[in-house]
């Protein structure tokens, strides 16, 4: 079985894809499910996010230029959301990057959201689901490879290989594994990434720190449904109960 | 002016592109010009390479599965070619990767070949030519990002920034610069790259060592002409006399 790493999304997926967007969507998502969330939508259109939230009475999360758009409940900040009491069953995250990448993962049988935050859990789940390939796909930053996601791909690769030695590393797996070995502290690549620098400009240092904690969550969001709207697709995730069974 | 790094070739180039293929085409090319070569063709078809060589009486360089194809003079090995007396005015390199990448650099006004071997010279030449953007484009290995080219992009980025502080790093420039800082010895990323591992399997350790010597050549191959053949294009390079003038 192949362990494939793409430092940016590519084509021709065929089995399990773990989408990695460390700062911050794939860090926030497992934390929300830790709070008891039942369903999460990711969508790249503010208007569709509002529509979904009205329909489902959902929590609206996201920001544009550092601030939540009108009518949104919270910024996409793990530090803030961790402290917020979550009474909603559904949340909608407005994000410019992750949903666009999700729309390009043609051929994938399973799509999971992964980050440092749910590292051990997403590795277990990917191994339970995969038949021929686990592809770790980095979302990147503004269309380029970035350090935060590349480092996380290295960490997940190392965990995968430690549990299934016969996995064949292909693509940029070797490069990602090397990044893991040269950064002893996970905070450093996150801090030095372009995404991390952007957060520093908005004084969101806590978000970077929180995203560097490894395996703090056992939740693995899985793509269940793509809901088409006129402006953009919304990607609906939940967490499989199975993922706990397979962890045993 | 922008300093852009692509860890794999992308689209929309518009000014100066430095193609980086450390192991080994862009290391071999400047060394050949050091030997007095006047013209170099890169081509991804063995048959077209032979045709070009017959027409121009050129030296035929390249290998498939570790060995030079029939009628070829030498493998694409910097360690071997450095020691060979070069009496030819023209050389043709068969290469599967670099010419394919060259065919995708639409919009570039100038295309240079760069590596650690000609680092200082290619940086000078790029700065002399550029108006709006210097794009360092890594060739990668079998369609994925690789450590050798990514590290070299970091080194060239650092040299460019040291000479022109107002350059704006975009794309993966930050990631490449980080690679530079985490590897104190340039041999290490080359050794650990997929391209480097492949060379180790063919016992070509000397090629890796030689490719790690920084600024050993002042030659900067520049793309002059694309020669269309039925099977594949051939990319014709020479070195500008200007490059020495602009270095002064």
mmCIF file with all atom_site columns, N, CA, C and O in Angstrom, chain A residues 20-57:
data_model
loop_
_atom_site.group_PDB
_atom_site.id
_atom_site.type_symbol
_atom_site.label_atom_id
_atom_site.label_alt_id
_atom_site.label_comp_id
_atom_site.label_asym_id
_atom_site.label_entity_id
_atom_site.label_seq_id
_atom_site.pdbx_PDB_ins_code
_atom_site.Cartn_x
_atom_site.Cartn_y
_atom_site.Cartn_z
_atom_site.occupancy
_atom_site.B_iso_or_equiv
_atom_site.pdbx_formal_charge
_atom_site.auth_seq_id
_atom_site.auth_comp_id
_atom_site.auth_asym_id
_atom_site.auth_atom_id
_atom_site.pdbx_PDB_model_num
ATOM 1   N N  . UNK A 1 20 ? -4.889  18.113 4.827  1.00 0.00 ? 20 UNK A N  1
ATOM 2   C CA . UNK A 1 20 ? -4.157  18.754 5.933  1.00 0.00 ? 20 UNK A CA 1
ATOM 3   C C  . UNK A 1 20 ? -4.168  20.265 5.736  1.00 0.00 ? 20 UNK A C  1
ATOM 4   O O  . UNK A 1 20 ? -3.638  20.776 4.752  1.00 0.00 ? 20 UNK A O  1
ATOM 5   N N  . UNK A 1 21 ? -4.816  20.956 6.660  1.00 0.00 ? 21 UNK A N  1
ATOM 6   C CA . UNK A 1 21 ? -4.807  22.424 6.640  1.00 0.00 ? 21 UNK A CA 1
ATOM 7   C C  . UNK A 1 21 ? -4.672  22.854 8.105  1.00 0.00 ? 21 UNK A C  1
ATOM 8   O O  . UNK A 1 21 ? -5.654  23.117 8.789  1.00 0.00 ? 21 UNK A O  1
ATOM 9   N N  . UNK A 1 22 ? -3.422  22.879 8.571  1.00 0.00 ? 22 UNK A N  1
ATOM 10  C CA . UNK A 1 22 ? -3.140  23.006 10.001 1.00 0.00 ? 22 UNK A CA 1
ATOM 11  C C  . UNK A 1 22 ? -3.619  24.350 10.542 1.00 0.00 ? 22 UNK A C  1
ATOM 12  O O  . UNK A 1 22 ? -4.219  24.410 11.615 1.00 0.00 ? 22 UNK A O  1
ATOM 13  N N  . UNK A 1 23 ? -3.296  25.419 9.808  1.00 0.00 ? 23 UNK A N  1
ATOM 14  C CA . UNK A 1 23 ? -3.682  26.761 10.265 1.00 0.00 ? 23 UNK A CA 1
ATOM 15  C C  . UNK A 1 23 ? -4.791  27.294 9.368  1.00 0.00 ? 23 UNK A C  1
ATOM 16  O O  . UNK A 1 23 ? -4.510  27.884 8.356  1.00 0.00 ? 23 UNK A O  1
ATOM 17  N N  . UNK A 1 24 ? -6.084  27.094 9.697  1.00 0.00 ? 24 UNK A N  1
ATOM 18  C CA . UNK A 1 24 ? -6.503  26.537 10.938 1.00 0.00 ? 24 UNK A CA 1
ATOM 19  C C  . UNK A 1 24 ? -7.658  25.550 10.793 1.00 0.00 ? 24 UNK A C  1
ATOM 20  O O  . UNK A 1 24 ? -8.041  24.920 11.777 1.00 0.00 ? 24 UNK A O  1
ATOM 21  N N  . UNK A 1 25 ? -8.216  25.411 9.591  1.00 0.00 ? 25 UNK A N  1
ATOM 22  C CA . UNK A 1 25 ? -9.468  24.665 9.451  1.00 0.00 ? 25 UNK A CA 1
ATOM 23  C C  . UNK A 1 25 ? -9.409  23.243 10.015 1.00 0.00 ? 25 UNK A C  1
ATOM 24  O O  . UNK A 1 25 ? -10.321 22.812 10.725 1.00 0.00 ? 25 UNK A O  1
ATOM 25  N N  . UNK A 1 26 ? -8.321  22.515 9.708  1.00 0.00 ? 26 UNK A N  1
ATOM 26  C CA . UNK A 1 26 ? -8.259  21.113 10.135 1.00 0.00 ? 26 UNK A CA 1
ATOM 27  C C  . UNK A 1 26 ? -7.817  20.965 11.588 1.00 0.00 ? 26 UNK A C  1
ATOM 28  O O  . UNK A 1 26 ? -7.803  19.860 12.133 1.00 0.00 ? 26 UNK A O  1
ATOM 29  N N  . UNK A 1 27 ? -7.440  22.068 12.217 1.00 0.00 ? 27 UNK A N  1
ATOM 30  C CA . UNK A 1 27 ? -7.229  22.058 13.667 1.00 0.00 ? 27 UNK A CA 1
ATOM 31  C C  . UNK A 1 27 ? -8.540  22.370 14.386 1.00 0.00 ? 27 UNK A C  1
ATOM 32  O O  . UNK A 1 27 ? -8.889  21.739 15.387 1.00 0.00 ? 27 UNK A O  1
ATOM 33  N N  . UNK A 1 28 ? -9.259  23.342 13.848 1.00 0.00 ? 28 UNK A N  1
ATOM 34  C CA . UNK A 1 28 ? -10.540 23.736 14.444 1.00 0.00 ? 28 UNK A CA 1
ATOM 35  C C  . UNK A 1 28 ? -11.561 22.597 14.373 1.00 0.00 ? 28 UNK A C  1
ATOM 36  O O  . UNK A 1 28 ? -12.275 22.331 15.339 1.00 0.00 ? 28 UNK A O  1
ATOM 37  N N  . UNK A 1 29 ? -11.615 21.922 13.227 1.00 0.00 ? 29 UNK A N  1
ATOM 38  C CA . UNK A 1 29 ? -12.686 20.949 12.990 1.00 0.00 ? 29 UNK A CA 1
ATOM 39  C C  . UNK A 1 29 ? -12.734 19.848 14.054 1.00 0.00 ? 29 UNK A C  1
ATOM 40  O O  . UNK A 1 29 ? -13.797 19.627 14.660 1.00 0.00 ? 29 UNK A O  1
ATOM 41  N N  . UNK A 1 30 ? -11.636 19.146 14.346 1.00 0.00 ? 30 UNK A N  1
ATOM 42  C CA . UNK A 1 30 ? -11.727 18.118 15.397 1.00 0.00 ? 30 UNK A CA 1
ATOM 43  C C  . UNK A 1 30 ? -12.096 18.704 16.762 1.00 0.00 ? 30 UNK A C  1
ATOM 44  O O  . UNK A 1 30 ? -12.836 18.068 17.522 1.00 0.00 ? 30 UNK A O  1
ATOM 45  N N  . UNK A 1 31 ? -11.610 19.912 17.056 1.00 0.00 ? 31 UNK A N  1
ATOM 46  C CA . UNK A 1 31 ? -11.925 20.527 18.355 1.00 0.00 ? 31 UNK A CA 1
ATOM 47  C C  . UNK A 1 31 ? -13.423 20.790 18.476 1.00 0.00 ? 31 UNK A C  1
ATOM 48  O O  . UNK A 1 31 ? -14.010 20.638 19.554 1.00 0.00 ? 31 UNK A O  1
ATOM 49  N N  . UNK A 1 32 ? -14.064 21.176 17.381 1.00 0.00 ? 32 UNK A N  1
ATOM 50  C CA . UNK A 1 32 ? -15.513 21.394 17.416 1.00 0.00 ? 32 UNK A CA 1
ATOM 51  C C  . UNK A 1 32 ? -16.245 20.091 17.716 1.00 0.00 ? 32 UNK A C  1
ATOM 52  O O  . UNK A 1 32 ? -17.210 20.064 18.492 1.00 0.00 ? 32 UNK A O  1
ATOM 53  N N  . UNK A 1 33 ? -15.810 19.003 17.088 1.00 0.00 ? 33 UNK A N  1
ATOM 54  C CA . UNK A 1 33 ? -16.456 17.719 17.352 1.00 0.00 ? 33 UNK A CA 1
ATOM 55  C C  . UNK A 1 33 ? -16.196 17.263 18.791 1.00 0.00 ? 33 UNK A C  1
ATOM 56  O O  . UNK A 1 33 ? -17.033 16.582 19.387 1.00 0.00 ? 33 UNK A O  1
ATOM 57  N N  . UNK A 1 34 ? -15.054 17.636 19.351 1.00 0.00 ? 34 UNK A N  1
ATOM 58  C CA . UNK A 1 34 ? -14.813 17.369 20.779 1.00 0.00 ? 34 UNK A CA 1
ATOM 59  C C  . UNK A 1 34 ? -15.887 18.011 21.652 1.00 0.00 ? 34 UNK A C  1
ATOM 60  O O  . UNK A 1 34 ? -16.231 17.496 22.713 1.00 0.00 ? 34 UNK A O  1
ATOM 61  N N  . UNK A 1 35 ? -16.390 19.163 21.177 1.00 0.00 ? 35 UNK A N  1
ATOM 62  C CA . UNK A 1 35 ? -17.420 19.892 21.924 1.00 0.00 ? 35 UNK A CA 1
ATOM 63  C C  . UNK A 1 35 ? -18.806 19.291 21.730 1.00 0.00 ? 35 UNK A C  1
ATOM 64  O O  . UNK A 1 35 ? -19.786 19.874 22.193 1.00 0.00 ? 35 UNK A O  1
ATOM 65  N N  . UNK A 1 36 ? -18.920 18.225 20.963 1.00 0.00 ? 36 UNK A N  1
ATOM 66  C CA . UNK A 1 36 ? -20.223 17.588 20.793 1.00 0.00 ? 36 UNK A CA 1
ATOM 67  C C  . UNK A 1 36 ? -20.925 17.933 19.491 1.00 0.00 ? 36 UNK A C  1
ATOM 68  O O  . UNK A 1 36 ? -22.094 17.582 19.307 1.00 0.00 ? 36 UNK A O  1
ATOM 69  N N  . UNK A 1 37 ? -20.241 18.612 18.602 1.00 0.00 ? 37 UNK A N  1
ATOM 70  C CA . UNK A 1 37 ? -20.832 18.930 17.303 1.00 0.00 ? 37 UNK A CA 1
ATOM 71  C C  . UNK A 1 37 ? -21.221 17.641 16.573 1.00 0.00 ? 37 UNK A C  1
ATOM 72  O O  . UNK A 1 37 ? -20.544 16.616 16.706 1.00 0.00 ? 37 UNK A O  1
ATOM 73  N N  . UNK A 1 38 ? -22.312 17.715 15.803 1.00 0.00 ? 38 UNK A N  1
ATOM 74  C CA . UNK A 1 38 ? -22.750 16.522 15.064 1.00 0.00 ? 38 UNK A CA 1
ATOM 75  C C  . UNK A 1 38 ? -22.419 16.621 13.580 1.00 0.00 ? 38 UNK A C  1
ATOM 76  O O  . UNK A 1 38 ? -22.272 15.607 12.897 1.00 0.00 ? 38 UNK A O  1
ATOM 77  N N  . UNK A 1 39 ? -22.358 17.856 13.087 1.00 0.00 ? 39 UNK A N  1
ATOM 78  C CA . UNK A 1 39 ? -22.228 18.027 11.638 1.00 0.00 ? 39 UNK A CA 1
ATOM 79  C C  . UNK A 1 39 ? -21.480 19.334 11.360 1.00 0.00 ? 39 UNK A C  1
ATOM 80  O O  . UNK A 1 39 ? -21.735 20.347 12.022 1.00 0.00 ? 39 UNK A O  1
ATOM 81  N N  . UNK A 1 40 ? -20.583 19.282 10.410 1.00 0.00 ? 40 UNK A N  1
ATOM 82  C CA . UNK A 1 40 ? -19.789 20.468 10.072 1.00 0.00 ? 40 UNK A CA 1
ATOM 83  C C  . UNK A 1 40 ? -19.812 20.681 8.560  1.00 0.00 ? 40 UNK A C  1
ATOM 84  O O  . UNK A 1 40 ? -19.572 19.746 7.793  1.00 0.00 ? 40 UNK A O  1
ATOM 85  N N  . UNK A 1 41 ? -20.131 21.913 8.140  1.00 0.00 ? 41 UNK A N  1
ATOM 86  C CA . UNK A 1 41 ? -20.020 22.258 6.730  1.00 0.00 ? 41 UNK A CA 1
ATOM 87  C C  . UNK A 1 41 ? -18.806 23.156 6.516  1.00 0.00 ? 41 UNK A C  1
ATOM 88  O O  . UNK A 1 41 ? -18.560 24.075 7.314  1.00 0.00 ? 41 UNK A O  1
ATOM 89  N N  . UNK A 1 42 ? -18.082 22.906 5.439  1.00 0.00 ? 42 UNK A N  1
ATOM 90  C CA . UNK A 1 42 ? -17.040 23.833 4.989  1.00 0.00 ? 42 UNK A CA 1
ATOM 91  C C  . UNK A 1 42 ? -17.488 24.403 3.655  1.00 0.00 ? 42 UNK A C  1
ATOM 92  O O  . UNK A 1 42 ? -17.916 23.659 2.767  1.00 0.00 ? 42 UNK A O  1
ATOM 93  N N  . UNK A 1 43 ? -17.356 25.713 3.523  1.00 0.00 ? 43 UNK A N  1
ATOM 94  C CA . UNK A 1 43 ? -17.854 26.335 2.290  1.00 0.00 ? 43 UNK A CA 1
ATOM 95  C C  . UNK A 1 43 ? -17.070 27.619 1.992  1.00 0.00 ? 43 UNK A C  1
ATOM 96  O O  . UNK A 1 43 ? -16.762 28.389 2.916  1.00 0.00 ? 43 UNK A O  1
ATOM 97  N N  . UNK A 1 44 ? -16.745 27.865 0.724  1.00 0.00 ? 44 UNK A N  1
ATOM 98  C CA . UNK A 1 44 ? -15.953 29.045 0.368  1.00 0.00 ? 44 UNK A CA 1
ATOM 99  C C  . UNK A 1 44 ? -16.802 30.263 -0.001 1.00 0.00 ? 44 UNK A C  1
ATOM 100 O O  . UNK A 1 44 ? -16.271 31.211 -0.596 1.00 0.00 ? 44 UNK A O  1
ATOM 101 N N  . UNK A 1 45 ? -18.098 30.255 0.285  1.00 0.00 ? 45 UNK A N  1
ATOM 102 C CA . UNK A 1 45 ? -18.946 31.405 -0.017 1.00 0.00 ? 45 UNK A CA 1
ATOM 103 C C  . UNK A 1 45 ? -19.634 31.874 1.270  1.00 0.00 ? 45 UNK A C  1
ATOM 104 O O  . UNK A 1 45 ? -20.348 31.098 1.929  1.00 0.00 ? 45 UNK A O  1
ATOM 105 N N  . UNK A 1 46 ? -19.416 33.121 1.632  1.00 0.00 ? 46 UNK A N  1
ATOM 106 C CA . UNK A 1 46 ? -20.049 33.677 2.835  1.00 0.00 ? 46 UNK A CA 1
ATOM 107 C C  . UNK A 1 46 ? -21.565 33.576 2.729  1.00 0.00 ? 46 UNK A C  1
ATOM 108 O O  . UNK A 1 46 ? -22.260 33.222 3.691  1.00 0.00 ? 46 UNK A O  1
ATOM 109 N N  . UNK A 1 47 ? -22.077 33.867 1.530  1.00 0.00 ? 47 UNK A N  1
ATOM 110 C CA . UNK A 1 47 ? -23.528 33.867 1.364  1.00 0.00 ? 47 UNK A CA 1
ATOM 111 C C  . UNK A 1 47 ? -24.116 32.457 1.559  1.00 0.00 ? 47 UNK A C  1
ATOM 112 O O  . UNK A 1 47 ? -25.145 32.290 2.220  1.00 0.00 ? 47 UNK A O  1
ATOM 113 N N  . UNK A 1 48 ? -23.441 31.456 0.989  1.00 0.00 ? 48 UNK A N  1
ATOM 114 C CA . UNK A 1 48 ? -23.924 30.077 1.163  1.00 0.00 ? 48 UNK A CA 1
ATOM 115 C C  . UNK A 1 48 ? -23.813 29.661 2.634  1.00 0.00 ? 48 UNK A C  1
ATOM 116 O O  . UNK A 1 48 ? -24.700 28.979 3.164  1.00 0.00 ? 48 UNK A O  1
ATOM 117 N N  . UNK A 1 49 ? -22.746 30.090 3.290  1.00 0.00 ? 49 UNK A N  1
ATOM 118 C CA . UNK A 1 49 ? -22.606 29.789 4.730  1.00 0.00 ? 49 UNK A CA 1
ATOM 119 C C  . UNK A 1 49 ? -23.820 30.320 5.504  1.00 0.00 ? 49 UNK A C  1
ATOM 120 O O  . UNK A 1 49 ? -24.401 29.611 6.331  1.00 0.00 ? 49 UNK A O  1
ATOM 121 N N  . UNK A 1 50 ? -24.195 31.565 5.204  1.00 0.00 ? 50 UNK A N  1
ATOM 122 C CA . UNK A 1 50 ? -25.356 32.157 5.901  1.00 0.00 ? 50 UNK A CA 1
ATOM 123 C C  . UNK A 1 50 ? -26.628 31.367 5.618  1.00 0.00 ? 50 UNK A C  1
ATOM 124 O O  . UNK A 1 50 ? -27.433 31.113 6.509  1.00 0.00 ? 50 UNK A O  1
ATOM 125 N N  . UNK A 1 51 ? -26.788 30.976 4.350  1.00 0.00 ? 51 UNK A N  1
ATOM 126 C CA . UNK A 1 51 ? -27.969 30.212 3.929  1.00 0.00 ? 51 UNK A CA 1
ATOM 127 C C  . UNK A 1 51 ? -28.050 28.885 4.692  1.00 0.00 ? 51 UNK A C  1
ATOM 128 O O  . UNK A 1 51 ? -29.103 28.520 5.224  1.00 0.00 ? 51 UNK A O  1
ATOM 129 N N  . UNK A 1 52 ? -26.914 28.186 4.739  1.00 0.00 ? 52 UNK A N  1
ATOM 130 C CA . UNK A 1 52 ? -26.855 26.906 5.454  1.00 0.00 ? 52 UNK A CA 1
ATOM 131 C C  . UNK A 1 52 ? -27.176 27.097 6.931  1.00 0.00 ? 52 UNK A C  1
ATOM 132 O O  . UNK A 1 52 ? -27.897 26.291 7.536  1.00 0.00 ? 52 UNK A O  1
ATOM 133 N N  . UNK A 1 53 ? -26.634 28.158 7.511  1.00 0.00 ? 53 UNK A N  1
ATOM 134 C CA . UNK A 1 53 ? -26.812 28.395 8.945  1.00 0.00 ? 53 UNK A CA 1
ATOM 135 C C  . UNK A 1 53 ? -28.268 28.693 9.264  1.00 0.00 ? 53 UNK A C  1
ATOM 136 O O  . UNK A 1 53 ? -28.813 28.203 10.262 1.00 0.00 ? 53 UNK A O  1
ATOM 137 N N  . UNK A 1 54 ? -28.903 29.486 8.411  1.00 0.00 ? 54 UNK A N  1
ATOM 138 C CA . UNK A 1 54 ? -30.330 29.785 8.600  1.00 0.00 ? 54 UNK A CA 1
ATOM 139 C C  . UNK A 1 54 ? -31.153 28.505 8.551  1.00 0.00 ? 54 UNK A C  1
ATOM 140 O O  . UNK A 1 54 ? -32.036 28.278 9.372  1.00 0.00 ? 54 UNK A O  1
ATOM 141 N N  . UNK A 1 55 ? -30.849 27.679 7.555  1.00 0.00 ? 55 UNK A N  1
ATOM 142 C CA . UNK A 1 55 ? -31.608 26.446 7.342  1.00 0.00 ? 55 UNK A CA 1
ATOM 143 C C  . UNK A 1 55 ? -31.466 25.504 8.531  1.00 0.00 ? 55 UNK A C  1
ATOM 144 O O  . UNK A 1 55 ? -32.431 24.914 8.994  1.00 0.00 ? 55 UNK A O  1
ATOM 145 N N  . UNK A 1 56 ? -30.245 25.368 9.031  1.00 0.00 ? 56 UNK A N  1
ATOM 146 C CA . UNK A 1 56 ? -29.966 24.366 10.066 1.00 0.00 ? 56 UNK A CA 1
ATOM 147 C C  . UNK A 1 56 ? -29.809 24.967 11.466 1.00 0.00 ? 56 UNK A C  1
ATOM 148 O O  . UNK A 1 56 ? -29.497 24.234 12.400 1.00 0.00 ? 56 UNK A O  1
ATOM 149 N N  . UNK A 1 57 ? -29.982 26.270 11.605 1.00 0.00 ? 57 UNK A N  1
ATOM 150 C CA . UNK A 1 57 ? -29.723 26.891 12.900 1.00 0.00 ? 57 UNK A CA 1
ATOM 151 C C  . UNK A 1 57 ? -28.305 26.659 13.378 1.00 0.00 ? 57 UNK A C  1
ATOM 152 O O  . UNK A 1 57 ? -28.057 26.370 14.544 1.00 0.00 ? 57 UNK A O  1
#
